[in-house]
PDB file of C-alpha atoms in Angstrom:
ATOM      1  CA  MET A   1     -21.827   6.124  11.516  1.00 53.00           C
ATOM      2  CA  ASP A   2     -21.960   9.822  12.401  1.00 65.00           C
ATOM      3  CA  PHE A   3     -23.965  11.477  15.120  1.00 64.00           C
ATOM      4  CA  TRP A   4     -26.868  12.645  12.963  1.00 68.00           C
ATOM      5  CA  ALA A   5     -27.304   9.241  11.360  1.00 71.00           C
ATOM      6  CA  THR A   6     -27.409   7.687  14.801  1.00 67.00           C
ATOM      7  CA  ALA A   7     -29.892  10.278  16.040  1.00 69.00           C
ATOM      8  CA  LYS A   8     -32.057   9.652  12.972  1.00 73.00           C
ATOM      9  CA  ILE A   9     -32.203   5.933  13.679  1.00 71.00           C
ATOM     10  CA  LEU A  10     -33.014   6.528  17.356  1.00 67.00           C
ATOM     11  CA  PHE A  11     -35.811   8.939  16.409  1.00 74.00           C
ATOM     12  CA  LYS A  12     -37.100   6.618  13.706  1.00 73.00           C
ATOM     13  CA  ARG A  13     -37.242   3.662  16.090  1.00 71.00           C
ATOM     14  CA  TRP A  14     -38.791   5.627  18.924  1.00 73.00           C
ATOM     15  CA  TYR A  15     -41.020   2.699  19.882  1.00 77.00           C
ATOM     16  CA  VAL A  16     -37.814   0.872  20.885  1.00 75.00           C
ATOM     17  CA  THR A  17     -35.666   3.708  22.254  1.00 74.00           C
ATOM     18  CA  VAL A  18     -38.342   5.339  24.441  1.00 76.00           C
ATOM     19  CA  PRO A  19     -39.178   2.158  26.412  1.00 80.00           C
ATOM     20  CA  ALA A  20     -35.456   1.403  26.629  1.00 75.00           C
ATOM     21  CA  PHE A  21     -34.787   4.898  27.996  1.00 74.00           C
ATOM     22  CA  LEU A  22     -37.516   4.505  30.596  1.00 78.00           C
ATOM     23  CA  LEU A  23     -36.121   1.104  31.490  1.00 78.00           C
ATOM     24  CA  THR A  24     -32.710   2.743  31.909  1.00 75.00           C
ATOM     25  CA  VAL A  25     -34.078   5.293  34.374  1.00 74.00           C
ATOM     26  CA  VAL A  26     -36.088   2.715  36.336  1.00 79.00           C
ATOM     27  CA  THR A  27     -33.136   0.321  36.488  1.00 76.00           C
ATOM     28  CA  ALA A  28     -30.735   3.006  37.717  1.00 72.00           C
ATOM     29  CA  LEU A  29     -33.184   4.155  40.401  1.00 73.00           C
ATOM     30  CA  GLY A  30     -33.824   0.562  41.417  1.00 74.00           C
ATOM     31  CA  VAL A  31     -30.130  -0.197  41.811  1.00 70.00           C
ATOM     32  CA  PHE A  32     -29.638   2.946  43.892  1.00 70.00           C
ATOM     33  CA  ALA A  33     -32.587   1.992  46.098  1.00 69.00           C
ATOM     34  CA  VAL A  34     -31.630  -1.635  46.711  1.00 70.00           C
ATOM     35  CA  ALA A  35     -27.856  -1.177  46.879  1.00 69.00           C
ATOM     36  CA  PRO A  36     -26.607  -1.814  50.432  1.00 74.00           C
ATOM     37  CA  LYS A  37     -26.056   1.306  52.490  1.00 81.00           C
ATOM     38  CA  THR A  38     -22.702   2.034  54.085  1.00 86.00           C
ATOM     39  CA  PHE A  39     -22.131   4.319  57.048  1.00 91.00           C
ATOM     40  CA  ILE A  40     -18.759   5.704  58.048  1.00 93.00           C
ATOM     41  CA  SER A  41     -17.497   6.926  61.414  1.00 94.00           C
ATOM     42  CA  SER A  42     -14.014   7.924  62.529  1.00 94.00           C
ATOM     43  CA  SER A  43     -11.895   9.216  65.389  1.00 95.00           C
ATOM     44  CA  ALA A  44      -8.336  10.403  65.881  1.00 94.00           C
ATOM     45  CA  LEU A  45      -5.875  10.205  68.762  1.00 94.00           C
ATOM     46  CA  VAL A  46      -2.490  11.817  69.285  1.00 92.00           C
ATOM     47  CA  LEU A  47       0.266  10.493  71.539  1.00 92.00           C
ATOM     48  CA  THR A  48       1.735  13.006  73.968  1.00 89.00           C
ATOM     49  CA  LEU A  49       4.475  12.934  76.567  1.00 86.00           C
ATOM     50  CA  PRO A  50       3.827  13.917  80.186  1.00 85.00           C
ATOM     51  CA  VAL A  51       4.703  17.462  81.209  1.00 77.00           C
ATOM     52  CA  THR A  52       7.889  16.216  82.884  1.00 76.00           C
ATOM     53  CA  GLY A  53       9.103  14.472  79.741  1.00 72.00           C
ATOM     54  CA  GLY A  54       9.864  10.885  78.971  1.00 71.00           C
ATOM     55  CA  SER A  55      12.385  10.244  81.721  1.00 73.00           C
ATOM     56  CA  VAL A  56      12.629  10.532  85.493  1.00 73.00           C
ATOM     57  CA  PRO A  57      15.416  12.555  87.172  1.00 73.00           C
ATOM     58  CA  SER A  58      18.277  10.644  88.680  1.00 71.00           C
ATOM     59  CA  ASP A  59      18.350  13.144  91.551  1.00 68.00           C
ATOM     60  CA  PRO A  60      14.935  13.921  93.101  1.00 74.00           C
ATOM     61  CA  LYS A  61      16.299  17.322  94.165  1.00 73.00           C
ATOM     62  CA  PHE A  62      16.601  18.303  90.516  1.00 72.00           C
ATOM     63  CA  PRO A  63      13.371  17.206  88.778  1.00 75.00           C
ATOM     64  CA  ASN A  64      12.887  17.330  85.029  1.00 74.00           C
ATOM     65  CA  PRO A  65      11.646  20.669  83.758  1.00 74.00           C
ATOM     66  CA  ARG A  66       7.941  20.828  83.027  1.00 73.00           C
ATOM     67  CA  THR A  67       7.137  21.194  79.321  1.00 71.00           C
ATOM     68  CA  ASN A  68       4.029  21.571  77.215  1.00 71.00           C
ATOM     69  CA  PRO A  69       3.056  18.105  75.868  1.00 72.00           C
ATOM     70  CA  LEU A  70       1.649  19.620  72.685  1.00 68.00           C
ATOM     71  CA  VAL A  71       5.074  21.005  71.714  1.00 69.00           C
ATOM     72  CA  SER A  72       7.072  18.041  72.922  1.00 65.00           C
ATOM     73  CA  PHE A  73       6.824  15.623  70.004  1.00 67.00           C
ATOM     74  CA  ASP A  74       9.765  13.463  69.038  1.00 70.00           C
ATOM     75  CA  GLN A  75      10.531  10.445  66.860  1.00 76.00           C
ATOM     76  CA  GLY A  76       9.850   8.115  69.761  1.00 80.00           C
ATOM     77  CA  LEU A  77       6.153   8.996  69.749  1.00 87.00           C
ATOM     78  CA  SER A  78       5.947   8.166  66.037  1.00 87.00           C
ATOM     79  CA  MET A  79       7.519   4.777  66.684  1.00 87.00           C
ATOM     80  CA  THR A  80       5.110   4.147  69.560  1.00 89.00           C
ATOM     81  CA  SER A  81       2.219   5.073  67.291  1.00 90.00           C
ATOM     82  CA  SER A  82       3.418   2.624  64.618  1.00 89.00           C
ATOM     83  CA  ILE A  83       3.739  -0.184  67.173  1.00 89.00           C
ATOM     84  CA  LEU A  84       0.269   0.502  68.510  1.00 92.00           C
ATOM     85  CA  ILE A  85      -1.245   0.571  65.020  1.00 92.00           C
ATOM     86  CA  GLN A  86       0.342  -2.765  64.183  1.00 91.00           C
ATOM     87  CA  ALA A  87      -1.034  -4.263  67.392  1.00 91.00           C
ATOM     88  CA  LEU A  88      -4.562  -3.002  66.668  1.00 92.00           C
ATOM     89  CA  ASN A  89      -4.583  -4.155  63.031  1.00 91.00           C
ATOM     90  CA  THR A  90      -4.657  -7.867  63.834  1.00 90.00           C
ATOM     91  CA  PRO A  91      -7.537 -10.186  62.828  1.00 91.00           C
ATOM     92  CA  ARG A  92      -8.052 -11.069  66.494  1.00 91.00           C
ATOM     93  CA  THR A  93      -8.541  -7.434  67.473  1.00 89.00           C
ATOM     94  CA  ALA A  94     -10.902  -6.871  64.546  1.00 90.00           C
ATOM     95  CA  ALA A  95     -13.005  -9.849  65.601  1.00 90.00           C
ATOM     96  CA  GLU A  96     -13.116  -8.659  69.218  1.00 89.00           C
ATOM     97  CA  VAL A  97     -14.565  -5.259  68.284  1.00 90.00           C
ATOM     98  CA  GLY A  98     -17.084  -6.708  65.814  1.00 87.00           C
ATOM     99  CA  ALA A  99     -15.260  -6.234  62.502  1.00 87.00           C
ATOM    100  CA  PRO A 100     -14.025  -9.723  61.507  1.00 85.00           C
ATOM    101  CA  ILE A 101     -11.897 -10.068  58.391  1.00 82.00           C
ATOM    102  CA  GLY A 102     -14.037 -10.896  55.348  1.00 80.00           C
ATOM    103  CA  GLY A 103     -17.238  -9.520  56.855  1.00 84.00           C
ATOM    104  CA  ASP A 104     -19.347  -6.557  55.785  1.00 86.00           C
ATOM    105  CA  VAL A 105     -17.512  -4.191  58.141  1.00 90.00           C
ATOM    106  CA  THR A 106     -14.307  -2.431  57.082  1.00 91.00           C
ATOM    107  CA  LEU A 107     -11.988  -1.176  59.824  1.00 92.00           C
ATOM    108  CA  LYS A 108      -8.930   0.939  59.056  1.00 92.00           C
ATOM    109  CA  ILE A 109      -6.397   2.038  61.661  1.00 92.00           C
ATOM    110  CA  THR A 110      -3.600   4.206  60.279  1.00 91.00           C
ATOM    111  CA  SER A 111      -1.328   7.051  61.238  1.00 87.00           C
ATOM    112  CA  GLY A 112      -3.224   9.424  58.989  1.00 79.00           C
ATOM    113  CA  GLY A 113      -1.723   8.509  55.610  1.00 68.00           C
ATOM    114  CA  THR A 114      -3.749   7.307  52.648  1.00 58.00           C
ATOM    115  CA  ASN A 115      -1.482   4.274  52.194  1.00 57.00           C
ATOM    116  CA  PRO A 116      -1.258   2.249  55.432  1.00 53.00           C
ATOM    117  CA  GLU A 117       1.728   0.278  54.094  1.00 55.00           C
ATOM    118  CA  LEU A 118       3.942   3.373  54.046  1.00 52.00           C
ATOM    119  CA  MET A 119       3.331   4.093  57.739  1.00 53.00           C
ATOM    120  CA  PRO A 120       4.313   7.772  57.747  1.00 59.00           C
ATOM    121  CA  ALA A 121       6.096   8.892  60.899  1.00 69.00           C
ATOM    122  CA  THR A 122       3.430  10.758  62.876  1.00 82.00           C
ATOM    123  CA  PRO A 123       2.190  10.495  66.466  1.00 89.00           C
ATOM    124  CA  PHE A 124      -1.411  10.194  65.257  1.00 91.00           C
ATOM    125  CA  ILE A 125      -3.740   7.196  65.285  1.00 93.00           C
ATOM    126  CA  VAL A 126      -6.718   7.530  62.948  1.00 94.00           C
ATOM    127  CA  ILE A 127      -9.593   5.043  63.215  1.00 94.00           C
ATOM    128  CA  ILE A 128     -12.114   4.703  60.364  1.00 94.00           C
ATOM    129  CA  CYS A 129     -14.966   2.217  60.237  1.00 94.00           C
ATOM    130  CA  GLU A 130     -17.443   1.498  57.443  1.00 92.00           C
ATOM    131  CA  ALA A 131     -20.465  -0.610  58.377  1.00 91.00           C
ATOM    132  CA  PRO A 132     -23.951  -1.359  57.028  1.00 90.00           C
ATOM    133  CA  THR A 133     -25.623   0.429  59.953  1.00 91.00           C
ATOM    134  CA  ALA A 134     -24.898   3.737  61.652  1.00 91.00           C
ATOM    135  CA  GLU A 135     -25.000   2.220  65.134  1.00 93.00           C
ATOM    136  CA  LEU A 136     -22.489  -0.477  64.239  1.00 93.00           C
ATOM    137  CA  ALA A 137     -20.015   1.941  62.647  1.00 93.00           C
ATOM    138  CA  HIS A 138     -20.096   4.338  65.595  1.00 95.00           C
ATOM    139  CA  GLY A 139     -19.978   1.549  68.170  1.00 94.00           C
ATOM    140  CA  ILE A 140     -16.887  -0.058  66.651  1.00 95.00           C
ATOM    141  CA  VAL A 141     -15.035   3.267  66.519  1.00 95.00           C
ATOM    142  CA  VAL A 142     -15.849   3.858  70.191  1.00 95.00           C
ATOM    143  CA  LYS A 143     -14.557   0.380  71.085  1.00 95.00           C
ATOM    144  CA  VAL A 144     -11.323   0.737  69.105  1.00 95.00           C
ATOM    145  CA  THR A 145     -10.657   4.208  70.556  1.00 95.00           C
ATOM    146  CA  ALA A 146     -10.920   2.859  74.089  1.00 95.00           C
ATOM    147  CA  LEU A 147      -8.935  -0.232  73.145  1.00 95.00           C
ATOM    148  CA  ALA A 148      -6.104   1.901  71.753  1.00 94.00           C
ATOM    149  CA  GLN A 149      -5.757   3.743  75.054  1.00 94.00           C
ATOM    150  CA  LYS A 150      -5.899   0.475  77.009  1.00 94.00           C
ATOM    151  CA  GLU A 151      -3.344  -1.212  74.721  1.00 94.00           C
ATOM    152  CA  LEU A 152      -0.966   1.749  75.021  1.00 94.00           C
ATOM    153  CA  ARG A 153      -0.989   1.571  78.802  1.00 94.00           C
ATOM    154  CA  ALA A 154      -0.539  -2.226  78.738  1.00 93.00           C
ATOM    155  CA  ARG A 155       2.474  -1.926  76.443  1.00 91.00           C
ATOM    156  CA  GLN A 156       4.158   0.547  78.759  1.00 91.00           C
ATOM    157  CA  GLN A 157       3.469  -1.629  81.769  1.00 92.00           C
ATOM    158  CA  GLN A 158       4.924  -4.571  79.887  1.00 91.00           C
ATOM    159  CA  VAL A 159       8.270  -2.822  79.395  1.00 88.00           C
ATOM    160  CA  LYS A 160       8.177  -1.580  83.026  1.00 89.00           C
ATOM    161  CA  ALA A 161       8.296   2.094  82.118  1.00 88.00           C
ATOM    162  CA  PRO A 162       8.096   4.518  85.067  1.00 88.00           C
ATOM    163  CA  PRO A 163       4.443   5.568  85.483  1.00 89.00           C
ATOM    164  CA  ALA A 164       5.496   9.199  85.531  1.00 87.00           C
ATOM    165  CA  THR A 165       6.754   8.844  81.951  1.00 87.00           C
ATOM    166  CA  TYR A 166       3.714   7.121  80.489  1.00 90.00           C
ATOM    167  CA  VAL A 167       2.738   8.308  77.015  1.00 91.00           C
ATOM    168  CA  THR A 168      -0.901   9.342  76.790  1.00 91.00           C
ATOM    169  CA  ALA A 169      -3.287   8.778  73.861  1.00 93.00           C
ATOM    170  CA  THR A 170      -5.338  11.956  73.783  1.00 92.00           C
ATOM    171  CA  VAL A 171      -8.548  11.953  71.755  1.00 94.00           C
ATOM    172  CA  VAL A 172      -8.378  14.949  69.416  1.00 93.00           C
ATOM    173  CA  VAL A 173     -11.384  13.916  67.294  1.00 93.00           C
ATOM    174  CA  PRO A 174     -14.074  12.009  69.231  1.00 94.00           C
ATOM    175  CA  PRO A 175     -15.977   9.280  67.357  1.00 94.00           C
ATOM    176  CA  THR A 176     -17.913  11.184  64.757  1.00 94.00           C
ATOM    177  CA  ALA A 177     -21.614  10.839  64.041  1.00 92.00           C
ATOM    178  CA  PRO A 178     -22.057   8.188  61.323  1.00 90.00           C
ATOM    179  CA  ASP A 179     -22.473   9.579  57.832  1.00 86.00           C
ATOM    180  CA  GLU A 180     -23.909   7.615  54.928  1.00 81.00           C
ATOM    181  CA  LYS A 181     -21.373   6.921  52.206  1.00 76.00           C
ATOM    182  CA  LYS A 182     -23.355   7.373  48.997  1.00 68.00           C
ATOM    183  CA  GLY A 183     -20.471   7.189  46.549  1.00 65.00           C
ATOM    184  CA  SER A 184     -20.545   3.421  46.023  1.00 64.00           C
ATOM    185  CA  ARG A 185     -24.334   3.336  45.597  1.00 66.00           C
ATOM    186  CA  MET A 186     -24.198   6.211  43.137  1.00 69.00           C
ATOM    187  CA  ARG A 187     -21.445   4.535  41.114  1.00 72.00           C
ATOM    188  CA  SER A 188     -23.482   1.325  40.953  1.00 70.00           C
ATOM    189  CA  ALA A 189     -26.515   3.238  39.701  1.00 68.00           C
ATOM    190  CA  VAL A 190     -24.490   5.133  37.087  1.00 75.00           C
ATOM    191  CA  ILE A 191     -22.835   1.958  35.797  1.00 77.00           C
ATOM    192  CA  THR A 192     -26.161   0.135  35.621  1.00 72.00           C
ATOM    193  CA  GLY A 193     -27.789   3.068  33.859  1.00 72.00           C
ATOM    194  CA  ALA A 194     -24.953   3.277  31.338  1.00 77.00           C
ATOM    195  CA  LEU A 195     -25.191  -0.436  30.562  1.00 75.00           C
ATOM    196  CA  ALA A 196     -28.964  -0.210  30.146  1.00 73.00           C
ATOM    197  CA  PHE A 197     -28.562   2.833  27.864  1.00 74.00           C
ATOM    198  CA  PHE A 198     -26.108   1.015  25.612  1.00 77.00           C
ATOM    199  CA  MET A 199     -28.436  -1.953  25.535  1.00 74.00           C
ATOM    200  CA  SER A 200     -31.209   0.377  24.339  1.00 73.00           C
ATOM    201  CA  LEU A 201     -28.920   1.600  21.551  1.00 74.00           C
ATOM    202  CA  PHE A 202     -28.154  -1.991  20.629  1.00 77.00           C
ATOM    203  CA  ALA A 203     -31.869  -2.805  20.525  1.00 75.00           C
ATOM    204  CA  ALA A 204     -32.621   0.182  18.276  1.00 75.00           C
ATOM    205  CA  PHE A 205     -29.859  -0.701  15.822  1.00 77.00           C
ATOM    206  CA  ALA A 206     -30.853  -4.376  15.908  1.00 79.00           C
ATOM    207  CA  VAL A 207     -34.422  -3.467  14.912  1.00 77.00           C
ATOM    208  CA  GLU A 208     -33.131  -1.152  12.184  1.00 75.00           C
ATOM    209  CA  SER A 209     -30.796  -3.839  10.832  1.00 79.00           C
ATOM    210  CA  PHE A 210     -33.598  -6.411  10.802  1.00 78.00           C
ATOM    211  CA  ALA A 211     -35.904  -4.014   8.946  1.00 77.00           C
ATOM    212  CA  ARG A 212     -33.245  -3.248   6.331  1.00 76.00           C
ATOM    213  CA  HIS A 213     -32.587  -6.948   5.840  1.00 77.00           C
ATOM    214  CA  ARG A 214     -36.277  -7.622   5.193  1.00 78.00           C
ATOM    215  CA  ARG A 215     -36.490  -4.763   2.677  1.00 75.00           C
ATOM    216  CA  SER A 216     -33.395  -6.067   0.894  1.00 78.00           C
ATOM    217  CA  ARG A 217     -34.882  -9.542   0.567  1.00 76.00           C
ATOM    218  CA  ARG A 218     -38.133  -8.160  -0.824  1.00 76.00           C
ATOM    219  CA  ARG A 219     -36.326  -6.111  -3.483  1.00 74.00           C
ATOM    220  CA  SER A 220     -34.029  -8.912  -4.644  1.00 73.00           C
ATOM    221  CA  GLY A 221     -36.696 -11.663  -4.759  1.00 61.00           C
ATOM    222  CA  GLY A 222     -38.184 -12.624  -8.319  1.00 48.00           C
ATOM    223  CA  GLY A 223     -41.531 -14.103  -9.344  1.00 48.00           C
ATOM    224  CA  PRO A 224     -42.180 -17.852  -9.445  1.00 51.00           C
ATOM    225  CA  VAL A 225     -40.800 -19.892 -12.336  1.00 48.00           C
ATOM    226  CA  ARG A 226     -43.496 -21.434 -14.638  1.00 51.00           C
ATOM    227  CA  PHE A 227     -42.999 -24.867 -16.241  1.00 46.00           C
ATOM    228  CA  GLU A 228     -44.429 -26.196 -19.514  1.00 51.00           C
ATOM    229  CA  PRO A 229     -46.446 -29.425 -19.615  1.00 54.00           C
ATOM    230  CA  ALA A 230     -44.497 -32.640 -19.504  1.00 50.00           C
ATOM    231  CA  LEU A 231     -42.648 -33.695 -22.672  1.00 47.00           C
ATOM    232  CA  ALA A 232     -42.630 -37.116 -24.145  1.00 47.00           C
ATOM    233  CA  ASN A 233     -39.590 -38.179 -22.172  1.00 51.00           C
ATOM    234  CA  GLY A 234     -41.122 -36.911 -18.912  1.00 50.00           C
ATOM    235  CA  ALA A 235     -38.857 -33.854 -18.520  1.00 50.00           C
ATOM    236  CA  ARG A 236     -40.169 -30.366 -17.848  1.00 49.00           C
ATOM    237  CA  THR A 237     -38.809 -27.160 -19.378  1.00 49.00           C
ATOM    238  CA  PRO A 238     -39.351 -23.646 -18.187  1.00 51.00           C
ATOM    239  CA  ALA A 239     -41.776 -21.506 -20.130  1.00 50.00           C
ATOM    240  CA  GLY A 240     -40.191 -19.791 -23.161  1.00 48.00           C
ATOM    241  CA  HIS A 241     -37.518 -22.541 -23.665  1.00 49.00           C
ATOM    242  CA  GLU A 242     -37.543 -25.509 -26.007  1.00 47.00           C
ATOM    243  CA  GLY A 243     -36.078 -28.887 -25.299  1.00 44.00           C
TER     244      GLY A 243
END
């Protein structure tokens, strides 16, 4: 069926399509209104070496040269970042900060890549939290940011690294103000509206099909068959026929 034939049926059955269209709009708005809200907050840290580098001089009379930590990145910092991310991405850590696995809070700790499984080699630690309330999302990001710095220091103490060589987790992006994530709610409303719209089309065509079927039955139906009075043997014959 072409476009104009479809439009003709929709216009002809306006008493079905108009209520269905209004129902579509109301349903879409209702889904958008009742869909659960999601707020997102994030922060970012970068690992830096101390100004004297990652080693202590063997001779105190000849100390290590002082360097700028922001231009002193090496592969070791990327490895340290990967280790720290793995340590923070455990179910126990998620439960401690208020984002248990399987709950309504989503916590992502990566090195900045879109695919956390690839673990790109960078000295960054990016923390992203999605939660049903703004306060919860921001609070969890604050907790994980502080926990990352604490965990980094504990790891270095565990391997007995010289304190002068400790790597520092510098906050480059403080926990951001929570922002409502409207994409999922909008997608739900659009999908619901589309389904309701197609249901309105189905209703219009169903009414049209039913009406055509009734007209077809009326045109094909004949008048009642008349019978003659009973014959001697008790049989009846239609009018105009002889036994």
